[in-house]
Every structure is written in C-alpha cells, then in structure tokens.
Coordinates of C-alpha atoms in Angstrom, one line a residue:
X134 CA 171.4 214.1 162.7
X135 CA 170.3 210.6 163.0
X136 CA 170.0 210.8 167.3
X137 CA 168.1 213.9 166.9
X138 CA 170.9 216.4 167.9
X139 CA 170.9 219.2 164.8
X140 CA 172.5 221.5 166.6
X141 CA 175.4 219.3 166.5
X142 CA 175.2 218.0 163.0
X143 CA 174.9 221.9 161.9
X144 CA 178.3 222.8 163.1
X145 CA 179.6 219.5 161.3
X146 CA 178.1 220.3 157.9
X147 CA 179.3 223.4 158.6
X148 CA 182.8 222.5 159.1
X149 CA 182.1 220.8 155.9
X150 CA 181.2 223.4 153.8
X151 CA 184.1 225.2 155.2
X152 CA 186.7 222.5 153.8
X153 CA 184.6 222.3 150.6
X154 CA 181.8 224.9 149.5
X155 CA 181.0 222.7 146.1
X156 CA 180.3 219.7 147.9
X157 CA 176.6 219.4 147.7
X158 CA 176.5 216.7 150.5
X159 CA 177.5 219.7 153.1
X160 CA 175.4 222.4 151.7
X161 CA 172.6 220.6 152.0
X162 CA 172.6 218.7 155.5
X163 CA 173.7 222.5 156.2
X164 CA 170.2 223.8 154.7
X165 CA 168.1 220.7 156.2
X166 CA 169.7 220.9 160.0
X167 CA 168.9 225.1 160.0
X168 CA 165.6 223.9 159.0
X169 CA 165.2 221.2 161.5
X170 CA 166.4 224.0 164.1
X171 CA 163.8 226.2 162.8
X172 CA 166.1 228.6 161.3
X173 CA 163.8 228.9 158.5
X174 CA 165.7 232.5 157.6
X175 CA 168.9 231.3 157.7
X176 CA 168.6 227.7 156.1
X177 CA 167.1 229.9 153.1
X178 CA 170.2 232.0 152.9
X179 CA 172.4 229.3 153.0
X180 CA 170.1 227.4 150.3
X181 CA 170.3 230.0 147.8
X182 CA 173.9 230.6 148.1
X183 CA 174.9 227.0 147.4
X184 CA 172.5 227.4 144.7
X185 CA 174.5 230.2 143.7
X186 CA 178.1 228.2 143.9
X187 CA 176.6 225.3 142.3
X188 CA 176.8 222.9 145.1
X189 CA 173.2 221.7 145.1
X190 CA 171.4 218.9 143.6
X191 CA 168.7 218.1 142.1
X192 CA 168.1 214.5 143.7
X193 CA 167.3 216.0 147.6
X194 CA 164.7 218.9 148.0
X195 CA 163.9 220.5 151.4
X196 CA 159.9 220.7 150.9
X197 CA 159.2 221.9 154.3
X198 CA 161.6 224.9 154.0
X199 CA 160.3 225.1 150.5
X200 CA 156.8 225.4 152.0
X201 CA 157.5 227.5 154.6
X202 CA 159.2 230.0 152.3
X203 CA 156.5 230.2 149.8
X204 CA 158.0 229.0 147.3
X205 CA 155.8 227.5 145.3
X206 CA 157.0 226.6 142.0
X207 CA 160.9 225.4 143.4
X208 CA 158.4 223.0 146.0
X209 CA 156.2 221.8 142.8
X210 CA 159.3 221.6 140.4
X211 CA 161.3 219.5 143.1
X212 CA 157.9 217.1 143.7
X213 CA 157.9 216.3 140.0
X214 CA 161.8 215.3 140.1
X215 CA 162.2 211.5 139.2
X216 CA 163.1 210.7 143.1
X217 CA 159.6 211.9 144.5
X218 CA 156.5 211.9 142.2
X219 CA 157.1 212.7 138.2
X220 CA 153.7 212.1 136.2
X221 CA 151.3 212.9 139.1
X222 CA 149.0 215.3 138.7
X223 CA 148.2 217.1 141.9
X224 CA 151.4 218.8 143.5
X225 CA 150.1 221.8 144.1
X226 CA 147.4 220.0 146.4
X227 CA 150.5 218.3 148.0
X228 CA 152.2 222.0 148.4
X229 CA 149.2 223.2 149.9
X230 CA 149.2 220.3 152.3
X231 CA 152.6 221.5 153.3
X232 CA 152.0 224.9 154.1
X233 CA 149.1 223.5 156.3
X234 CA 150.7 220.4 158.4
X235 CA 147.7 220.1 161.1
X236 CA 145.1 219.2 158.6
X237 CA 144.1 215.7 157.8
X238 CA 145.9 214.6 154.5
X239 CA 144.6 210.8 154.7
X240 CA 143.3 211.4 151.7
X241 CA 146.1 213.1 149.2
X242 CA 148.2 210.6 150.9
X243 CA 146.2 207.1 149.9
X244 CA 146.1 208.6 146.6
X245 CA 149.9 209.2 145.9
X246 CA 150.4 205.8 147.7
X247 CA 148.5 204.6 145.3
X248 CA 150.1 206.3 142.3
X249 CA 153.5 205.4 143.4
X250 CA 153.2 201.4 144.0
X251 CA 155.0 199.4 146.6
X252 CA 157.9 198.6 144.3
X253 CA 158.7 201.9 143.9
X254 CA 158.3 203.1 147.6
X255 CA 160.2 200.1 148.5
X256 CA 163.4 202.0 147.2
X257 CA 162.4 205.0 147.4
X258 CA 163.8 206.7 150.5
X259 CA 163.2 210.2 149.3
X260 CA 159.4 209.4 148.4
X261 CA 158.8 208.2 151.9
X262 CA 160.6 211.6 153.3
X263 CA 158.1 213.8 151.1
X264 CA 155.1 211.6 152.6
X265 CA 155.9 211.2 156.2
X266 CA 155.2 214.9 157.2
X267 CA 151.4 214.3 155.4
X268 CA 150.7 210.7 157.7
X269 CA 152.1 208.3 156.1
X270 CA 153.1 206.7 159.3
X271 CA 153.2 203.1 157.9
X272 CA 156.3 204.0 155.9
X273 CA 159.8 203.1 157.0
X274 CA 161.7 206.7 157.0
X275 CA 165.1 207.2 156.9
X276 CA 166.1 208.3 160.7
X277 CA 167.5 211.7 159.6
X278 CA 164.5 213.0 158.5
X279 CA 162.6 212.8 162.1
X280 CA 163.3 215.7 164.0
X281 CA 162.4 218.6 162.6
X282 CA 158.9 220.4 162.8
X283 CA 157.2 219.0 159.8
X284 CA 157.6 215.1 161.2
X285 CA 155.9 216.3 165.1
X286 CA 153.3 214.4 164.8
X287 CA 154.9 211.1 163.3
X288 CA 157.1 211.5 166.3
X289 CA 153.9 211.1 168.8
X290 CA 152.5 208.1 166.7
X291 CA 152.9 204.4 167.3
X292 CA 154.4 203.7 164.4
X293 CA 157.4 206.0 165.2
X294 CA 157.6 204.4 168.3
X295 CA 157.9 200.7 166.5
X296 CA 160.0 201.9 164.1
X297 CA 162.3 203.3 166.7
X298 CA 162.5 199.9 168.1
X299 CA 162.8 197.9 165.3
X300 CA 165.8 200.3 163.6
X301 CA 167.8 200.0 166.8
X302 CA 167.3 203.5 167.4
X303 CA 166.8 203.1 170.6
X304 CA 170.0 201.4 171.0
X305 CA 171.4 204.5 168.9
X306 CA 169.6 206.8 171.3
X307 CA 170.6 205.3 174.7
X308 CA 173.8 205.9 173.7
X309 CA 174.0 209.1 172.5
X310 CA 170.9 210.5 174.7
X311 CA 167.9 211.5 174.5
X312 CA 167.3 213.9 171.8
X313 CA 165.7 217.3 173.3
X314 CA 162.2 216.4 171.8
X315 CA 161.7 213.1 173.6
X316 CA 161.4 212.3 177.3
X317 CA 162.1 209.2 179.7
X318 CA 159.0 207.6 180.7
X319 CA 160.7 204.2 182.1
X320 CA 163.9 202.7 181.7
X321 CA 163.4 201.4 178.4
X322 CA 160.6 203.5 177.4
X323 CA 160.2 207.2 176.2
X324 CA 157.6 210.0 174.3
X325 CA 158.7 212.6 171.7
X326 CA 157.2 215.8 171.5

C-alpha cells in the first residue's frame, strides 16, 4: 500500500482476513485498498460485514468511502471521534467538502487548521489523513493514504513531490516501481496523475 500498488495490498489483507476475520487491522486495509481501487461497492460490503463481526474500530474511518456512499451521519460521527476533530462545530460543511473534492476548500481547511493547533497535528496522523484530500498539502501524510482518488490532486502538487523526496519514497518507489498513477519524466524524476 505504501508504493502505491492496492491491488497488491488487497489480496494481502485479504489473506489476512482469511486467517483472522476479527482482526480489525485486515478488515480495514481490506475496506481502504477496495476503496483506493475504486471499488466503492465492494469496499462497502466488506465494511459493513466487519461491522457486523465486530472487527472494526473506532480509531480509523474511511471518509472518502463514507462520502461516496452517502452516508452522512457514520462520515460526521467518525469526524467527531477523538483521533480527527471532537468539539468542532462544522462537519457537516467538512462532509459536504467530501462529496465535492474539485472545489476549493482553502477556506474550511485554515479554519480546522486553526481549531486543531500544531501540537495536536503534530501527532496526529489520522487528522492530517482527513485534511489532505481538502488541500492541506503542507501537512506530512502518512504514505498509505496517497493513492486513492480523494488525494489526486495532492499527488500533482509540489508538496507531494517534496514530501516524496524527503520520506525516501522515492528510494521506496525505485525499488518497487512506479506505481500505475505516476510516470518517468527523467531518471530521477517523475509526475503522478
């Protein structure tokens, strides 16, 4: 998941929930890869059945599948959750900023910024996942989180470029090759779609 290769990753977590259908670990990266892949159906069949086991948590939300579903309420109860933004006072502006990803969200996004403080940013690797997909390129994400649809655009920004750089992903991604959304441009260069 980390090199961009879902498809890959999907029949690991797979695997995993095969060996163990209560670990919420597999169910989810299960649910989040479909999603990446754009198997929006699918990851939401697989979401609500590990609901249904038991094998979820309540510390790691999907909010683009979440969004993409309609599901409204599970999206604004998982944004107040004490990982992402408990106390705020606008998530169903941030849903709607979800369910449309091409608009400019400068705005909502200075303002959680704001709300949240560096400190809490700082260790706050989920927060940063919830406001990447909005433009909050400045933010160091967690390299899992890139690939699918919601993050296109970070993907075709500087910042992802830098932060590519700087993580040693591109050490990661020489290795284990390009993942299908980027392109060679030179030998130690490349774009993302």
């Amino acid at each position: 998941m980390h090199v961009g290769q879902p498809d890959k990753s999907l029949e690991a977590f797979q695997r995993c929930v095969q060996v163990d259908p209560l670990a919420a670990a597999c169910s989810e990266n299960e649910s989040r890869a479909l999603s990446i892949l754009g198997r929006y159906d699918e990851a939401w069949r697989r979401h609500l059945s590990a609901l249904d086991r038991g094998a979820k948590i309540d510390q790691l939300a999907d909010f683009q599948l979440l969004a993409h579903m309609g599901q409204k309420a599970a999206f604004m109860f998982a944004s107040n959750q004490s990982r992402y933004l408990p106390r705020w006072h606008r998530h169903e502006a941030l849903y709607e900023a979800y369910r449309n990803p091409a608009a400019d969200h400068g705005e909502l996004v200075r303002e959680i910024l704001a709300f949240a403080g560096k400190e809490r940013l700082a260790k706050g690797e989920y927060l940063v996942g919830l406001l990447l997909p909005l433009g909050a390129y400045d933010l160091s994400p967690d390299l899992w989180v890139l690939w699918g649809e919601d993050n296109r655009r970070y993907r075709q920004s500087p910042q992802f470029k830098r932060y590519i750089r700087e993580s040693g992903g591109v050490r990661l991604l020489a290795q284990d090759g390009l993942p299908e959304q980027c392109q060679p441009v030179e030998p130690d260069d490349f774009r993302c779609d």
